[in-house]
XYZ file of C-alpha atoms in Angstrom:
748
model
C -9.463 -11.254 17.144
C -9.991 -15.378 18.928
C -8.424 -16.051 21.840
C -7.665 -19.218 20.670
C -5.122 -18.322 18.512
C -2.952 -17.732 21.755
C -1.215 -21.552 21.135
C 0.978 -23.343 24.011
C 3.649 -25.500 21.469
C 7.318 -25.751 21.530
C 7.338 -27.602 17.935
C 10.797 -27.034 15.819
C 10.436 -24.618 13.161
C 9.586 -26.322 9.716
C 12.181 -25.166 7.636
C 12.835 -25.428 3.784
C 16.076 -25.192 2.697
C 18.068 -22.828 2.466
C 21.773 -21.808 2.277
C 21.674 -21.455 5.636
C 22.119 -23.776 8.689
C 19.720 -23.513 10.892
C 19.121 -24.863 15.368
C 15.936 -24.093 15.702
C 14.918 -25.302 18.843
C 12.484 -23.119 20.877
C 12.842 -24.983 24.231
C 17.003 -22.248 24.692
C 16.796 -19.170 26.396
C 17.483 -16.195 24.056
C 19.017 -13.874 26.371
C 19.272 -11.044 23.509
C 17.036 -11.232 21.848
C 14.715 -11.329 24.716
C 16.527 -8.106 25.656
C 16.812 -6.769 22.399
C 12.477 -7.439 22.646
C 12.232 -5.574 25.464
C 14.105 -2.817 24.505
C 11.680 -1.360 21.819
C 8.755 -1.945 23.560
C 10.047 -0.117 26.469
C 11.610 2.563 24.205
C 8.613 2.846 21.609
C 4.828 2.063 20.393
C 3.590 1.693 17.934
C 1.513 4.145 15.746
C -1.145 4.112 13.152
C -2.184 5.294 10.174
C -2.671 5.945 6.828
C -1.210 8.164 4.392
C -2.742 8.240 0.239
C -6.583 9.016 0.468
C -8.424 11.251 -1.463
C -11.335 14.326 -0.823
C -14.309 15.976 -2.714
C -11.450 18.033 -3.722
C -10.623 16.360 -6.245
C -12.410 12.479 -6.711
C -13.008 11.509 -3.068
C -16.234 11.575 -1.772
C -16.465 13.324 1.480
C -15.402 16.131 2.484
C -12.003 16.386 5.046
C -13.981 16.831 7.556
C -16.013 13.890 7.388
C -12.450 11.563 6.075
C -10.587 12.802 9.298
C -13.743 12.019 11.138
C -13.525 8.793 10.244
C -10.200 7.863 10.076
C -9.128 9.446 13.690
C -11.985 9.021 15.608
C -14.086 6.059 14.181
C -11.596 4.327 13.381
C -9.011 5.285 15.931
C -6.310 6.469 13.489
C -3.337 7.578 16.016
C -1.413 9.421 12.146
C -2.655 10.544 9.074
C -1.794 12.558 6.194
C -4.734 13.917 3.580
C -3.668 13.389 0.589
C -5.516 13.793 -3.337
C -4.299 14.624 -6.594
C -2.287 17.692 -8.326
C -3.974 19.957 -10.655
C -6.812 21.734 -10.020
C -10.627 21.381 -8.962
C -14.463 22.170 -9.230
C -16.018 21.370 -6.037
C -15.085 22.927 -2.656
C -13.802 19.663 -0.555
C -15.513 20.670 3.090
C -18.301 19.328 1.484
C -19.352 15.828 1.003
C -20.145 14.675 -2.617
C -21.113 10.799 -2.887
C -23.907 11.785 -5.868
C -20.630 13.400 -7.799
C -22.169 16.512 -8.860
C -21.078 19.537 -6.808
C -24.149 21.563 -6.492
C -26.565 20.112 -7.925
C -28.238 17.115 -5.686
C -26.972 16.172 -1.964
C -24.652 18.050 0.249
C -22.005 18.897 -2.477
C -20.851 22.369 -4.403
C -18.597 24.099 -6.051
C -15.683 27.106 -5.140
C -17.583 29.616 -7.549
C -20.610 29.253 -5.168
C -18.328 29.522 -2.104
C -15.784 31.551 -2.268
C -16.891 33.232 -5.392
C -14.529 33.672 -8.271
C -13.106 36.913 -7.022
C -11.281 34.701 -4.625
C -10.100 32.135 -7.462
C -6.553 32.251 -8.103
C -3.968 31.565 -11.719
C -4.713 31.240 -14.586
C -8.406 30.770 -15.515
C -9.850 27.052 -15.458
C -12.838 26.104 -16.527
C -14.548 21.974 -16.438
C -17.714 20.599 -17.528
C -16.530 17.377 -15.069
C -18.007 16.223 -11.453
C -21.328 17.650 -12.822
C -20.814 20.899 -12.951
C -22.208 21.279 -16.397
C -25.310 19.486 -15.370
C -25.543 22.446 -12.874
C -23.700 25.733 -14.520
C -25.494 27.192 -17.747
C -22.481 27.731 -19.647
C -21.473 23.729 -18.950
C -18.364 24.956 -17.649
C -17.295 26.035 -13.511
C -14.454 28.041 -12.205
C -11.894 24.819 -11.107
C -9.603 26.017 -8.593
C -5.647 25.301 -8.746
C -4.568 22.549 -6.110
C -1.224 24.854 -4.629
C -4.555 27.216 -3.443
C -6.624 24.847 -2.101
C -3.925 23.453 -0.290
C -2.152 26.055 1.267
C -5.411 28.629 1.655
C -8.298 25.660 2.058
C -7.035 22.522 2.512
C -4.707 23.131 4.919
C -6.361 25.902 7.361
C -9.714 23.376 7.841
C -6.484 20.331 8.650
C -4.921 22.335 10.703
C -8.096 22.815 13.014
C -9.323 18.893 13.098
C -5.377 17.904 13.916
C -4.935 20.555 16.886
C -8.859 19.423 18.114
C -8.373 16.123 18.126
C -4.457 16.737 19.299
C -2.795 14.235 16.603
C 0.152 14.425 14.226
C -2.415 15.113 10.953
C -0.300 16.015 7.941
C -1.436 17.603 4.247
C 0.792 15.588 1.506
C -0.443 15.286 -2.450
C -0.901 12.343 -4.451
C 0.697 13.967 -6.747
C 0.207 12.929 -10.638
C 3.909 12.454 -11.220
C 6.111 13.008 -14.863
C 6.128 10.014 -16.975
C 3.853 8.062 -14.442
C 1.045 6.918 -12.851
C 1.309 8.805 -8.987
C 3.324 9.405 -5.800
C 2.317 9.244 -2.199
C 4.596 12.610 -1.131
C 4.241 14.978 1.737
C 6.840 17.914 3.581
C 6.227 18.373 6.684
C 8.323 21.886 7.204
C 5.835 24.533 8.548
C 2.511 22.649 8.560
C 2.834 21.899 12.788
C 4.665 25.109 13.497
C 3.234 27.744 15.577
C 2.375 29.796 12.998
C 2.399 26.989 10.231
C 2.313 26.893 6.775
C 1.688 24.422 4.057
C 3.636 26.678 1.662
C 5.904 24.359 0.775
C 3.597 21.796 -0.316
C 1.669 23.916 -2.242
C 4.787 25.025 -4.274
C 5.969 21.052 -4.871
C 2.785 20.434 -6.173
C 3.302 23.614 -8.321
C 6.127 22.910 -10.094
C 5.968 18.876 -10.316
C 2.181 18.066 -10.503
C 1.877 16.910 -14.267
C -1.782 17.871 -14.361
C -1.107 21.592 -12.663
C -0.731 23.667 -15.906
C -1.266 26.797 -14.469
C 1.880 29.420 -15.212
C 0.298 32.253 -12.800
C 3.760 31.669 -10.130
C 1.471 30.346 -8.098
C 1.503 32.264 -4.436
C 2.067 35.738 -4.566
C 3.844 34.642 -7.345
C 7.230 33.204 -5.831
C 6.816 29.435 -6.567
C 9.389 30.371 -8.876
C 11.747 31.961 -7.021
C 14.305 30.783 -6.034
C 14.957 32.056 -2.956
C 12.192 29.845 -1.658
C 13.536 27.135 -2.952
C 11.866 27.516 -6.376
C 12.857 26.336 -9.986
C 11.360 26.874 -13.059
C 8.831 25.586 -14.068
C 8.742 22.412 -16.601
C 6.178 20.976 -18.855
C 8.221 17.586 -19.709
C 5.309 15.335 -18.811
C 5.512 12.241 -20.851
C 7.939 9.341 -21.583
C 12.303 9.671 -20.541
C 11.222 13.334 -20.511
C 9.028 12.857 -17.931
C 10.772 10.586 -15.648
C 13.908 12.437 -15.682
C 11.331 15.432 -14.394
C 10.060 13.856 -11.320
C 13.841 12.295 -11.294
C 14.093 15.496 -10.531
C 11.612 16.164 -8.089
C 13.308 13.941 -5.805
C 16.204 15.559 -6.424
C 14.911 18.416 -5.267
C 13.211 17.074 -2.101
C 16.358 16.020 -0.896
C 18.395 19.827 -1.865
C 15.934 21.161 0.293
C 13.413 19.033 2.581
C 15.549 15.929 3.939
C 13.804 15.573 6.738
C 10.802 16.675 6.550
C 9.514 14.943 3.648
C 8.797 11.554 1.767
C 8.373 10.421 -1.673
C 6.787 6.771 -2.500
C 4.785 5.458 -5.480
C 1.833 4.564 -4.940
C -0.398 1.552 -6.721
C 3.125 1.114 -8.602
C 1.505 -2.243 -10.391
C -1.481 -0.668 -11.720
C -0.581 0.826 -15.126
C 1.887 -2.388 -15.693
C 5.606 -1.274 -17.471
C 6.933 2.107 -17.919
C 4.840 3.712 -21.522
C 7.804 5.603 -23.557
C 5.368 7.535 -25.136
C 2.843 8.299 -22.104
C 2.571 8.575 -18.384
C 1.669 5.301 -17.070
C 3.572 2.597 -14.991
C 7.127 1.816 -13.637
C 9.911 -0.086 -14.268
C 12.021 -1.793 -11.536
C 15.051 1.707 -13.172
C 12.295 3.931 -12.175
C 12.526 2.782 -8.599
C 16.186 2.616 -8.430
C 16.000 6.219 -10.304
C 13.993 7.738 -7.531
C 15.657 5.639 -4.161
C 19.184 7.076 -5.572
C 18.339 10.466 -6.577
C 16.333 10.740 -2.909
C 19.883 8.923 -0.896
C 21.082 11.600 1.822
C 24.595 9.824 1.163
C 26.439 7.651 -1.922
C 26.958 5.292 1.435
C 25.749 1.844 1.337
C 22.960 1.046 3.620
C 21.871 4.939 3.666
C 18.698 6.115 3.979
C 16.607 7.617 1.001
C 13.317 10.372 0.857
C 12.221 8.580 -2.114
C 11.784 5.426 0.662
C 9.689 2.587 -0.734
C 6.321 2.078 -2.901
C 2.455 1.249 -1.990
C 3.217 -2.070 -3.806
C 0.100 -3.491 -1.323
C -2.741 -1.480 -3.035
C -5.703 0.492 -2.026
C -8.652 0.013 -3.524
C -9.621 -3.758 -2.155
C -12.721 -4.083 -2.346
C -13.668 -3.601 -5.962
C -15.750 -5.911 -7.824
C -13.965 -7.811 -10.337
C -10.570 -7.009 -9.694
C -8.932 -6.302 -6.302
C -6.574 -3.366 -6.090
C -8.790 -1.835 -9.285
C -6.018 -4.459 -11.141
C -6.726 -5.347 -13.784
C -5.882 -6.999 -17.405
C -6.709 -4.708 -19.707
C -4.617 -2.050 -17.557
C -2.181 -4.382 -18.112
C -1.807 -4.091 -14.621
C 1.721 -5.939 -13.964
C 0.602 -9.837 -13.298
C -2.573 -9.057 -14.790
C -3.781 -8.531 -10.904
C -3.193 -8.691 -6.849
C -1.384 -11.426 -5.292
C -3.485 -11.701 -1.881
C -4.202 -7.836 -2.238
C -1.068 -6.724 -3.136
C 0.651 -6.147 -6.088
C 3.129 -8.604 -7.901
C 5.845 -6.413 -7.172
C 6.380 -7.556 -3.460
C 4.506 -10.460 -3.501
C 4.451 -12.933 -6.900
C 6.878 -12.266 -8.989
C 7.159 -11.007 -12.659
C 9.394 -10.805 -16.298
C 10.936 -8.121 -16.747
C 8.246 -5.426 -19.138
C 7.491 -7.636 -22.955
C 9.372 -10.757 -21.516
C 8.739 -14.419 -20.835
C 9.943 -16.196 -17.804
C 12.570 -17.333 -20.404
C 13.743 -13.970 -21.279
C 11.686 -14.481 -24.949
C 10.071 -11.331 -25.900
C 5.849 -11.684 -25.375
C 4.318 -13.150 -28.531
C 0.546 -14.300 -29.023
C 0.993 -18.049 -27.774
C 2.679 -16.114 -24.676
C -0.877 -15.221 -24.465
C -2.892 -17.733 -25.986
C -1.133 -20.264 -23.355
C -2.488 -17.485 -20.471
C -5.913 -17.473 -21.755
C -6.084 -21.631 -22.087
C -5.643 -21.649 -18.258
C -7.947 -19.110 -17.507
C -10.306 -21.337 -19.608
C -10.024 -23.818 -18.056
C -10.874 -22.550 -15.238
C -13.842 -19.837 -15.938
C -15.278 -21.086 -18.256
C -17.474 -23.732 -16.938
C -18.218 -21.825 -13.542
C -19.430 -18.312 -15.081
C -22.222 -17.816 -17.510
C -20.372 -14.291 -19.205
C -16.922 -14.541 -19.225
C -16.743 -10.894 -17.143
C -16.858 -13.533 -14.506
C -13.160 -13.595 -14.319
C -11.403 -10.289 -15.218
C -8.742 -11.840 -17.062
C -10.801 -14.087 -18.764
C -12.270 -11.681 -21.032
C -9.628 -9.286 -21.095
C -6.832 -10.811 -22.571
C -9.870 -12.427 -25.069
C -9.104 -8.943 -26.831
C -5.896 -10.497 -28.710
C -7.771 -14.078 -29.423
C -6.983 -13.648 -33.757
C -3.722 -12.459 -33.393
C -1.104 -13.062 -35.910
C 1.894 -14.555 -33.424
C 4.260 -12.804 -33.027
C 2.378 -10.625 -31.369
C 1.934 -7.425 -32.881
C 3.034 -4.373 -31.134
C -0.387 -3.709 -30.216
C -2.135 -6.097 -27.620
C -5.453 -5.087 -27.629
C -5.350 -1.294 -27.054
C -1.766 -2.389 -24.605
C 1.705 -2.464 -26.494
C 3.628 -5.232 -25.824
C 6.674 -3.265 -24.036
C 3.864 -2.881 -21.177
C 3.203 -6.068 -20.285
C 4.601 -7.776 -17.517
C 3.497 -11.895 -16.870
C 3.250 -12.380 -13.136
C 3.345 -16.422 -11.367
C 3.646 -17.189 -7.333
C 6.774 -17.339 -6.097
C 9.378 -15.100 -3.250
C 11.874 -13.811 -6.241
C 10.610 -10.609 -6.106
C 11.317 -7.211 -7.313
C 11.096 -5.357 -4.050
C 13.415 -8.699 -2.852
C 15.497 -7.006 -6.270
C 15.721 -3.983 -4.813
C 16.574 -5.552 -1.526
C 19.278 -7.570 -3.141
C 21.509 -4.388 -3.729
C 21.100 -2.889 -0.398
C 18.505 -0.522 -0.917
C 16.501 0.597 2.095
C 13.864 0.727 -0.051
C 10.283 -0.505 2.033
C 7.061 -1.751 1.393
C 4.157 0.472 2.183
C -0.290 -0.063 1.886
C -2.609 2.555 1.789
C -6.386 2.953 2.258
C -5.954 4.948 -1.229
C -10.011 5.749 0.077
C -12.056 7.338 -2.751
C -15.609 6.115 -2.457
C -17.882 2.538 -1.859
C -18.320 1.734 -5.259
C -22.714 1.231 -5.694
C -23.014 1.798 -1.721
C -23.039 5.012 0.335
C -19.722 6.371 2.090
C -21.094 5.614 5.992
C -22.808 1.967 4.536
C -20.878 -0.692 6.307
C -20.593 -2.177 2.688
C -19.088 -1.109 -0.189
C -17.471 -2.289 -3.789
C -14.913 -0.490 -4.211
C -12.714 1.307 -0.565
C -12.592 1.106 2.774
C -11.705 4.313 4.917
C -8.339 4.962 6.305
C -8.009 2.613 9.336
C -11.047 0.564 7.793
C -9.065 -1.989 6.712
C -4.868 -1.062 6.247
C -2.870 0.019 8.504
C 0.614 1.613 8.121
C 1.997 0.800 12.079
C 5.049 2.520 12.765
C 7.102 2.009 16.065
C 8.395 5.644 17.432
C 10.387 6.799 20.285
C 8.189 8.152 23.092
C 5.601 6.869 21.219
C 3.341 7.897 24.474
C 3.764 11.371 24.231
C 2.381 12.173 20.403
C -0.202 15.372 19.221
C 0.054 17.659 17.153
C 3.711 19.013 16.879
C 5.965 19.037 14.695
C 8.073 16.567 16.514
C 5.566 14.188 16.508
C 5.490 14.000 12.837
C 9.053 13.553 11.865
C 9.583 10.793 14.617
C 6.595 8.970 12.384
C 8.120 10.268 8.856
C 11.540 9.113 10.464
C 10.568 5.444 11.281
C 9.179 5.517 8.175
C 12.326 6.410 6.527
C 14.440 3.932 8.233
C 12.200 0.927 7.886
C 10.932 0.781 11.561
C 7.121 -0.895 10.183
C 4.900 -3.178 8.737
C 1.761 -2.909 6.603
C -1.569 -5.333 7.803
C -4.464 -6.269 6.417
C -8.357 -6.012 8.498
C -6.543 -5.729 11.806
C -4.262 -9.814 11.149
C -1.295 -8.612 13.418
C -1.605 -5.129 15.485
C 2.463 -5.266 16.822
C 5.211 -6.912 15.499
C 8.926 -6.893 16.866
C 12.221 -7.915 14.789
C 15.215 -8.565 16.223
C 18.457 -11.183 15.195
C 21.711 -10.716 17.603
C 24.838 -11.779 17.591
C 26.342 -11.507 21.439
C 25.412 -8.112 22.786
C 24.788 -6.721 19.099
C 21.656 -6.581 17.640
C 19.862 -5.105 14.831
C 15.416 -4.998 13.728
C 14.272 -4.497 11.230
C 14.974 -1.055 8.926
C 18.862 -1.992 10.817
C 21.579 -3.564 10.047
C 23.667 -5.717 11.674
C 28.035 -6.406 11.373
C 27.881 -10.502 12.092
C 31.775 -11.764 12.160
C 31.171 -15.653 11.012
C 33.790 -16.446 12.930
C 32.105 -15.984 15.928
C 29.284 -16.622 18.320
C 26.097 -17.939 16.612
C 23.044 -15.705 15.384
C 19.692 -15.712 17.021
C 16.679 -14.289 15.690
C 13.426 -13.791 17.843
C 10.301 -12.771 16.530
C 7.402 -11.216 19.257
C 3.922 -10.482 17.593
C -0.161 -10.045 18.771
C -3.212 -10.932 17.313
C -5.442 -9.326 18.702
C -7.924 -10.220 20.252
C -12.011 -9.655 19.653
C -13.373 -8.708 16.413
C -12.174 -6.207 13.304
C -14.148 -3.591 11.025
C -16.076 -6.621 9.160
C -19.737 -5.968 8.887
C -19.432 -9.840 8.027
C -20.167 -12.716 10.657
C -20.690 -15.269 8.883
C -17.673 -18.244 8.577
C -15.107 -17.388 6.280
C -15.564 -19.338 2.581
C -11.804 -19.602 2.080
C -11.164 -21.693 4.689
C -14.315 -23.974 4.941
C -13.327 -24.937 1.568
C -10.557 -26.762 4.162
C -12.943 -27.490 7.059
C -11.895 -24.703 8.624
C -14.875 -22.643 10.237
C -13.716 -19.495 11.445
C -16.079 -15.992 11.279
C -15.161 -13.358 8.892
C -14.304 -10.642 11.369
C -12.612 -12.880 14.064
C -9.740 -13.456 11.780
C -7.003 -15.700 13.106
C -3.370 -15.737 11.895
C -2.418 -19.012 10.063
C 1.815 -18.490 9.901
C 4.031 -17.317 8.870
C 6.466 -16.459 6.680
C 10.658 -15.465 6.763
C 11.884 -15.428 3.736
C 16.135 -14.700 2.929
C 18.339 -13.130 0.388
C 21.388 -11.863 -0.015
C 22.779 -8.565 -1.068
C 25.085 -7.165 -2.469
C 26.128 -3.246 -4.157
C 23.573 -1.392 -5.441
C 23.596 -2.416 -9.589
C 25.808 0.509 -11.425
C 22.864 2.864 -14.566
C 25.281 1.855 -16.861
C 25.027 -2.073 -16.436
C 22.065 -3.917 -18.916
C 21.070 -5.262 -14.886
C 19.818 -2.412 -13.548
C 16.487 -2.778 -16.195
C 16.727 -6.049 -16.733
C 17.199 -7.400 -12.683
C 13.252 -7.912 -11.611
C 13.825 -10.557 -9.306
C 16.673 -12.305 -6.783
C 16.994 -15.883 -7.565
C 18.693 -15.959 -3.345
C 15.521 -15.459 -1.569
C 14.867 -18.694 -0.532
C 11.586 -19.583 2.441
C 14.629 -19.239 5.507
C 11.628 -20.032 8.348
C 7.784 -20.824 8.481
C 5.896 -20.681 11.565
C 2.672 -22.290 11.932
C 0.309 -20.787 14.258
C -2.303 -23.176 13.791
C -0.305 -25.802 14.714
C 0.798 -24.729 17.476
C 4.127 -23.635 16.841
C 4.766 -20.359 18.082
C 5.222 -20.039 21.583
C 3.532 -17.761 23.900
C 4.610 -14.915 26.079
C 1.105 -13.043 27.879
C -0.498 -12.025 24.465
C 2.467 -12.171 22.428
C 3.041 -15.095 20.037
C 6.553 -15.853 19.576
C 8.970 -18.036 17.666
C 13.291 -17.584 17.720
C 15.744 -19.220 16.337
C 19.668 -20.198 15.506
C 21.832 -19.045 12.562
C 25.243 -20.981 12.251
C 27.692 -18.367 12.259
C 29.436 -20.906 10.270
C 27.173 -20.809 7.500
C 26.991 -17.200 6.457
C 28.828 -17.199 3.278
C 27.322 -14.201 1.610
C 25.460 -11.075 3.005
C 22.031 -11.752 3.811
C 18.766 -9.847 4.602
C 15.286 -11.316 6.030
C 12.218 -10.442 5.989
C 8.186 -11.674 7.262
C 5.718 -12.130 5.620
C 2.051 -13.453 7.347
C -1.193 -14.281 6.933
C -4.669 -15.925 8.253
C -4.638 -18.844 4.763
C -3.336 -21.315 5.119
C -0.690 -23.438 2.779
C -2.443 -24.822 -0.027
C -5.478 -23.409 0.877
C -7.767 -23.498 -2.650
C -7.621 -20.975 -5.400
C -5.551 -18.505 -1.740
C -2.466 -19.941 -1.421
C 0.413 -22.800 -3.325
C 1.815 -25.247 -1.162
C 4.628 -23.071 0.279
C 2.215 -20.091 1.001
C 2.338 -17.937 -1.834
C -0.518 -16.401 -2.931
C -2.260 -16.796 -6.160
C -4.003 -14.243 -8.235
C -6.550 -12.902 -6.733
C -8.734 -13.607 -9.414
C -8.902 -16.815 -9.021
C -11.405 -16.155 -5.312
C -13.969 -16.253 -7.751
C -13.931 -20.026 -8.030
C -14.470 -20.146 -3.989
C -18.323 -20.030 -3.755
C -20.285 -18.088 -0.888
C -22.889 -20.307 0.656
C -24.275 -17.619 3.765
C -28.064 -17.997 3.583
C -28.266 -15.369 6.736
C -30.427 -14.775 9.728
C -33.801 -14.069 8.589
C -33.951 -11.924 12.263
C -32.336 -8.627 12.158
C -32.694 -7.350 15.674
C -29.591 -8.003 16.689
C -27.166 -6.346 13.895
C -27.191 -3.205 16.173
C -24.347 -5.296 19.015
C -23.189 -6.799 16.012
C -22.285 -3.114 14.548
C -21.295 -1.200 17.803
C -18.418 -4.176 17.662
C -16.834 -3.010 14.156
C -16.511 0.142 15.765
C -18.327 2.693 13.569
C -21.274 4.954 14.648
C -22.592 4.721 10.773
C -22.516 1.098 10.359
C -25.101 0.960 13.657
C -27.181 3.437 11.708
C -27.594 1.369 8.888
C -27.510 -2.045 10.771
C -30.424 -1.163 12.755
C -32.501 -0.276 9.436
C -31.922 -3.839 8.383
C -29.708 -2.832 5.133
C -28.303 -6.048 4.948
C -27.628 -9.546 7.144
C -24.242 -9.112 8.427
C -24.901 -13.456 8.372
C -25.890 -13.411 4.898
C -23.530 -13.257 1.709
C -24.081 -10.215 0.405
C -26.234 -9.485 -3.163
C -23.617 -7.973 -4.044
C -21.438 -10.939 -4.961
C -20.666 -11.933 -8.326
C -23.591 -15.171 -8.823
C -22.240 -18.373 -10.771
C -24.112 -20.552 -13.814
C -25.708 -22.649 -11.450
C -26.507 -18.771 -9.167
C -24.473 -19.428 -6.747
C -22.865 -16.576 -4.994
C -18.656 -16.086 -5.684
C -16.108 -14.111 -3.439
C -15.599 -10.353 -4.759
C -15.361 -6.918 -3.495
C -15.329 -6.673 0.435
C -16.045 -10.201 0.934
C -12.653 -11.423 -0.978
C -10.466 -8.933 0.739
C -12.001 -10.056 4.795
C -11.191 -13.054 3.825
C -7.835 -13.138 2.422
C -5.423 -11.129 4.717
C -1.678 -10.517 5.158
C 1.233 -8.334 7.148
C 4.733 -7.569 5.072
C 7.285 -6.528 7.002
C 10.768 -4.864 6.348
C 13.688 -6.692 6.648
C 16.875 -7.196 8.727
C 20.008 -6.726 6.629
C 23.341 -9.013 7.696
C 26.533 -7.871 6.756
C 29.398 -9.638 6.538
C 32.554 -6.528 7.061
C 35.456 -7.017 5.064
C 37.335 -8.022 7.697
C 35.908 -10.927 8.683
C 36.242 -12.420 4.723
């Protein structure tokens, strides 16, 4: 990124009202915090990775080989977990198949053709899906159960590639969860032993994935053998019984693989509130159930196998609904906020209620609809210009109060959202839960484009756009071995990581100290309110050069503020330090277990404006620091950090406090760059983006990187509007995990 991010200056930090009294001068030396950050830098290293993505084993477009190559080689991830849904699949995932039709066209193929019917194990299952019906005369192709794919095909192939690359790469599952939608999980176990296997991963899929209704007993017919950590298979997959089964799966992981596994619900806002009779949606009580079921012990601050959720959506570049979050699913908050879901980036209601605690009625929806109409009706000739505008119109003739069904959506699944910092994530942190916020790629395909084209109307490859950066000890000595993998998963579990879009930053250190006692992300500092003042320090790196964006025109969102910044050279605008009080975990019998979806004590504790020169500079790093008066500590308090390239008050992107707005509003931002008719120099642009495939496509002149692309929606005046990958590259955020400051009883 541009070196213009490295600004000098020692301005006092801009602090909004907080429960804590602050002293924020950057001039005084912060000896303890400087030493703590130096120790973090010298004792470990940040490693980038992704743990949620798909191949042709299920509903992806690329082979295992292609996906690993793009992730580890092209986009240079340091670690990688290859996932994919449970259940079964007809396509052989050793072949790329962007046409989704197996052997019909292109290079794809079917298991029935490649390994033969005799090699396919378990109960016989056939399908006409993904083009199988057009290939097989009887309309059905023989499917292979995922437990067999995982143990006999995916794992050996993945292991071979990982050993060659000398990278910590392992096999996981995006499990299709009883009672809900999806969870990213993995069991390292034997995968990186000298004679490794993925037996336990296959066993989990067989026992707990609701899409797997095989009754054969799995590998060697022993997946249900208690001697192999098994248990009887259970077919309760919907509603409350399904949820109870998913909780049991977390307990099973904790009992058998506590240090070798993780369980992280995926795109948790996408299906809105929990479906009492179905298999959709997550409510706050489900995260509480999972976290508690995965706890290593009952003590406050204990780590959990269920360590967090993917509240920063994958699928960042679809046309008409970033994250594939849409009002008619109905996604919580009706969409994403700065690319993140409403559970961590906005404020939400209890499902079926408004922000005053009243039942959602048709009048509530009409009010929301009227606001959207006022914004969008003069912009687009068709309502589809805004997903929310179009989809909420489904109930325009409903009676008031709203009936049980709102369009095709039951009322209890509707979750309203609004910009703010009292998020559901903060409600969980407010119980002292070590529950973390993750991003992912959720790679499937590039929408209307081929998998190796630079443009996309759906997904980015792992590492191309979103990264999880984990800080691990001995980070220089990383390879294909169990120690490397467990150091990474341990860092994820303890909260020593951050997730970022578009390479906005690539290192982040955050410490709080009292005297010589210090804590960093995921840790707790026991503080004496009668002792010396606490000091905090943030050190981060906004890397120079370009990111992976193929676009070179000025960011349309920032042009609204007369700021000219190339799309592929983002600059950090500011960071916010958000504080909130925390106490004990809520008892499951307490009504607040299901109704507490916000932490009312949250506040923007500090904002540091990079564009205004409020960071200090130390070599490659930006630095901010300050003081918390010990005497102001009246309650246990956590501190977390977010950052963005969007200034506060950016029209259609952020409010005056810097909170992200509903991403549908990006459709109001024009994209007017006409481009350069001379495409001879595009190969150089593509090579800067780091992908040989980009070079190939841009040399062929398939698009002009300096022009707003043709796949953007057009308003009634013929002006292109922000959507798809342009919206994603324009609006970037990072989210870091909190530090907990605890006041021991002896000091109260």
